[in-house]
């Protein structure tokens, strides 16, 4: 999984390490119960819909939570397999394998991110706060893995002597640089400092995005005269009147900073 994607999407996004009581409860689940949960989660099975994603109205906040947790567990398992592989590192068994290791997690986050941005609810915002630092820790565990980095570096160092395509070279360079920028070469002490900073940054990014969302949804421009709206489409005028009525300003017109509301005025 790409480190930058973690922060962007959860300005969108649950490693379980910090939740001891929750982990203990989950450890008591039977294998049958866990299999049933996976089978029931619409994000963990391919939908018959056009793009293979279940309709949003059939996905709950807990489905996103459980899909992300399952995705992280699966990615962790695949990363461990890459590290344990005794074969000499190659593009296929290291770079390509790593690039594909987080498919389930990416699927969950790429479904959650646009929905949480466009149809945010208190439950989704709480889930963002819960998941963001946990996803950050999960990403750090990958990009600060020294054994994994050694394999990636070997493939990178040998690019000029192996028959890699242009796309494979670019992918290798991108992943190698991601490790460097994420602290793979730092000392243990400095890696720990960076982990702590990443935790703070992830929490602050979510808080900033949620503050911005709140202000966007709760900042209004009120218009007292219909003549001031001359030239606007009738649908937008009606929407503005309805918004004003909902805010206790019946007989006036209100616009907030959401695109659908403010764009016609700005144009």
Coordinates of C-alpha atoms in Angstrom, one line a residue:
X1 CA 0.0 0.0 0.0
X2 CA 1.2 3.5 -0.8
X3 CA 2.1 5.5 2.3
X4 CA 0.8 8.8 0.9
X5 CA -2.5 7.2 0.1
X6 CA -3.0 6.4 3.7
X7 CA -3.0 10.0 4.7
X8 CA -5.0 11.3 1.8
X9 CA -7.7 8.7 1.9
X10 CA -8.3 9.3 5.5
X11 CA -8.2 12.6 5.4
X12 CA -10.1 9.5 4.8
X13 CA -8.9 6.2 7.3
X14 CA -7.1 -0.1 12.0
X15 CA -4.1 -1.7 13.2
X16 CA -5.3 -3.3 16.3
X17 CA -2.2 -2.8 18.4
X18 CA -3.6 0.2 20.4
X19 CA -6.9 -1.4 21.3
X20 CA -6.2 -4.1 23.8
X21 CA -9.7 -4.7 25.0
X22 CA -11.0 -4.9 21.4
X23 CA -8.3 -7.3 20.3
X24 CA -9.0 -9.5 23.3
X25 CA -12.7 -9.7 22.4
X26 CA -11.9 -10.6 18.8
X27 CA -9.4 -13.3 19.9
X28 CA -12.3 -15.1 21.5
X29 CA -14.2 -15.4 18.2
X30 CA -14.4 -18.8 16.7
X31 CA -13.1 -19.5 13.2
X32 CA -16.7 -20.1 12.1
X33 CA -17.8 -16.7 13.4
X34 CA -14.9 -15.0 11.6
X35 CA -15.6 -16.8 8.3
X36 CA -19.3 -15.8 8.6
X37 CA -18.3 -12.1 9.2
X38 CA -16.1 -12.1 6.1
X39 CA -18.7 -13.7 4.0
X40 CA -21.3 -11.2 5.1
X41 CA -19.1 -8.1 4.6
X42 CA -20.0 -6.6 1.2
X43 CA -16.5 -5.1 0.9
X44 CA -14.8 -8.5 1.3
X45 CA -16.6 -10.1 -1.6
X46 CA -16.9 -9.0 -5.2
X47 CA -20.3 -7.6 -6.0
X48 CA -22.3 -8.4 -9.2
X49 CA -22.6 -4.7 -9.8
X50 CA -20.8 -3.1 -12.8
X51 CA -17.6 -2.2 -11.1
X52 CA -17.6 -5.0 -8.5
X53 CA -18.5 -2.7 -5.6
X54 CA -21.6 -3.2 -3.6
X55 CA -24.2 -0.4 -3.5
X56 CA -23.2 2.2 -0.8
X57 CA -26.6 1.9 0.9
X58 CA -25.8 -1.8 1.7
X59 CA -22.4 -1.0 3.4
X60 CA -22.3 0.0 7.0
X61 CA -19.6 1.9 8.9
X62 CA -18.7 -1.3 10.7
X63 CA -18.3 -3.0 7.3
X64 CA -15.6 -0.5 6.5
X65 CA -14.0 -1.0 9.8
X66 CA -13.9 -4.8 9.6
X67 CA -12.8 -4.7 5.9
X68 CA -9.9 -2.4 6.7
X69 CA -8.9 -4.6 9.6
X70 CA -9.1 -7.7 7.5
X71 CA -7.2 -5.9 4.7
X72 CA -4.4 -4.9 7.0
X73 CA -4.1 -8.4 8.4
X74 CA -3.9 -9.9 4.9
X75 CA -1.3 -7.3 3.8
X76 CA 0.7 -8.0 6.9
X77 CA 0.6 -11.7 6.1
X78 CA 1.7 -11.2 2.5
X79 CA 4.6 -8.8 3.6
X80 CA 5.8 -11.5 6.0
X81 CA 5.8 -14.0 3.1
X82 CA 7.9 -11.7 1.0
X83 CA 10.4 -11.2 3.8
X84 CA 10.5 -15.0 4.4
X85 CA 11.0 -15.9 0.8
X86 CA 14.6 -17.4 0.5
X87 CA 14.8 -16.8 -3.2
X88 CA 16.9 -14.0 -4.5
X89 CA 14.8 -10.8 -4.6
X90 CA 13.4 -10.0 -8.1
X91 CA 10.8 -7.6 -9.4
X92 CA 8.1 -10.3 -9.3
X93 CA 8.7 -11.8 -5.9
X94 CA 9.4 -8.4 -4.2
X95 CA 8.3 -5.3 -5.9
X96 CA 5.2 -6.7 -7.7
X97 CA 4.3 -8.8 -4.7
X98 CA 4.5 -5.8 -2.4
X99 CA 2.6 -3.6 -4.8
X100 CA -0.3 -6.1 -4.8
X101 CA -0.1 -7.0 -1.1
X102 CA -2.8 -4.4 0.0
X103 CA -5.5 -5.0 -2.6
X104 CA -8.2 -5.7 0.0
X105 CA -7.2 -2.7 2.2
X106 CA -7.1 -0.4 -0.8
X107 CA -10.5 -1.6 -1.9
X108 CA -12.0 -0.8 1.4
X109 CA -10.4 2.6 1.7
X110 CA -11.0 3.7 -1.9
X111 CA -14.7 2.9 -1.3
X112 CA -14.9 4.6 2.1
X113 CA -13.0 7.8 1.1
X114 CA -15.3 9.3 -1.5
X115 CA -18.4 8.4 0.5
X116 CA -17.0 9.9 3.8
X117 CA -16.1 13.1 1.9
X118 CA -19.4 13.5 0.0
X119 CA -21.9 12.1 2.5
X120 CA -20.2 12.6 5.8
X121 CA -22.0 11.6 9.0
X122 CA -21.0 11.7 12.6
X123 CA -20.5 7.9 12.5
X124 CA -18.2 8.2 9.5
X125 CA -16.2 11.0 11.1
X126 CA -15.7 9.0 14.2
X127 CA -14.5 6.1 12.1
X128 CA -12.0 8.4 10.3
X129 CA -10.6 9.4 13.7
X130 CA -10.4 5.8 14.8
X131 CA -8.8 4.5 11.7
X132 CA -6.3 7.2 10.7
X133 CA -3.6 6.7 13.4
X134 CA -4.0 2.9 13.1
X135 CA -3.5 3.0 9.4
X136 CA -0.5 5.2 9.9
X137 CA 1.0 2.6 12.2
X138 CA 0.3 -0.1 9.7
X139 CA 2.1 1.8 7.0
X140 CA 5.1 2.5 9.2
X141 CA 5.3 -1.2 10.0
X142 CA 5.8 -1.9 6.3
X143 CA 8.0 1.0 5.3
X144 CA 10.3 0.7 8.3
X145 CA 10.7 -3.0 7.9
X146 CA 14.5 -3.3 7.4
X147 CA 14.4 -6.9 6.0
X148 CA 11.8 -5.9 3.4
X149 CA 13.8 -2.7 2.5
X150 CA 16.9 -4.8 1.9
X151 CA 15.1 -6.9 -0.7
X152 CA 13.6 -3.8 -2.3
X153 CA 17.1 -2.2 -2.4
X154 CA 18.6 -5.2 -4.0
X155 CA 16.1 -5.1 -6.8
X156 CA 16.6 -1.3 -7.2
X157 CA 20.5 -1.6 -7.2
X158 CA 20.3 -4.3 -9.9
X159 CA 17.9 -2.6 -12.2
X160 CA 20.6 -1.8 -14.8
X161 CA 21.6 -5.4 -15.1
X162 CA 18.1 -6.9 -15.3
X163 CA 15.6 -6.9 -18.1
X164 CA 12.9 -4.7 -16.6
X165 CA 10.4 -2.8 -18.7
X166 CA 10.1 1.0 -18.4
X167 CA 7.0 0.5 -16.2
X168 CA 8.8 -1.9 -13.9
X169 CA 11.7 0.4 -13.5
X170 CA 9.4 3.3 -12.6
X171 CA 7.5 1.1 -10.1
X172 CA 10.7 0.0 -8.5
X173 CA 12.0 3.5 -8.2
X174 CA 8.7 4.7 -6.7
X175 CA 8.6 2.0 -4.1
X176 CA 12.3 2.4 -3.2
X177 CA 12.0 6.2 -2.8
X178 CA 8.8 5.6 -0.6
X179 CA 11.0 3.5 1.7
X180 CA 13.7 6.2 2.0
X181 CA 11.1 9.0 2.6
X182 CA 9.4 6.9 5.2
X183 CA 12.4 6.4 7.3
X184 CA 13.8 3.0 6.3
X185 CA 17.4 4.1 6.7
X186 CA 16.9 5.8 10.1
X187 CA 18.2 4.5 13.4
X188 CA 15.7 2.7 15.6
X189 CA 15.5 5.7 17.9
X190 CA 14.8 8.1 14.9
X191 CA 12.3 5.6 13.5
X192 CA 10.4 5.7 16.8
X193 CA 10.4 9.5 16.7
X194 CA 9.0 9.4 13.1
X195 CA 6.3 7.0 14.1
X196 CA 5.2 9.3 16.8
X197 CA 5.2 12.3 14.4
X198 CA 3.2 10.3 11.9
X199 CA 0.6 9.5 14.5
X200 CA 0.2 13.2 15.4
X201 CA 0.1 14.2 11.7
X202 CA -2.5 11.6 10.8
X203 CA -4.7 12.8 13.7
X204 CA -4.2 16.4 12.8
X205 CA -5.0 15.9 9.1
X206 CA -8.3 14.3 10.0
X207 CA -9.1 17.0 12.5
X208 CA -8.3 19.7 9.9
X209 CA -10.4 18.1 7.2
X210 CA -13.3 17.7 9.6
X211 CA -13.0 21.3 10.8
X212 CA -13.0 22.4 7.2
X213 CA -16.0 20.3 6.4
X214 CA -17.9 21.8 9.4
X215 CA -17.1 25.3 8.3
X216 CA -18.1 24.5 4.7
X217 CA -21.4 23.2 5.8
X218 CA -22.2 25.9 8.3
X219 CA -21.0 29.1 6.6
X220 CA -23.9 30.9 4.8
X221 CA -24.5 34.0 2.7
X222 CA -28.0 35.3 3.1
X223 CA -29.8 37.2 0.4
X224 CA -32.8 39.4 1.3
X225 CA -34.0 40.4 -2.2
X226 CA -34.9 38.1 -5.0
X227 CA -33.7 40.7 -7.5
X228 CA -30.2 40.2 -6.3
X229 CA -30.4 36.6 -7.7
X230 CA -31.3 37.6 -11.2
X231 CA -29.6 35.3 -13.7
X232 CA -29.5 32.3 -11.5
X233 CA -31.3 29.1 -12.6
X234 CA -34.7 28.7 -11.0
X235 CA -33.6 25.4 -9.4
X236 CA -30.8 27.1 -7.6
X237 CA -33.1 29.9 -6.4
X238 CA -35.5 27.3 -5.0
X239 CA -32.7 25.4 -3.4
X240 CA -31.5 28.6 -1.7
X241 CA -35.0 29.4 -0.5
X242 CA -35.4 25.9 1.0
X243 CA -32.0 26.2 2.7
X244 CA -33.0 29.6 4.2
X245 CA -36.3 28.1 5.5
X246 CA -34.4 25.2 7.1
X247 CA -32.2 27.7 8.9
X248 CA -35.1 29.7 10.2
X249 CA -34.9 32.4 7.6
X250 CA -38.1 31.8 5.6
X251 CA -38.6 34.3 2.8
X252 CA -34.9 34.8 2.2
X253 CA -32.3 32.9 0.2
X254 CA -29.2 31.3 1.7
X255 CA -26.1 29.8 0.1
X256 CA -23.4 27.8 1.8
X257 CA -19.9 26.9 0.6
X258 CA -20.8 23.5 -0.9
X259 CA -20.2 23.4 -4.6
X260 CA -23.8 22.8 -5.6
X261 CA -24.8 25.9 -3.6
X262 CA -22.1 28.4 -4.2
X263 CA -20.8 27.6 -7.8
X264 CA -23.8 29.1 -9.6
X265 CA -23.4 32.3 -7.6
X266 CA -19.7 32.5 -8.3
X267 CA -20.2 31.9 -12.0

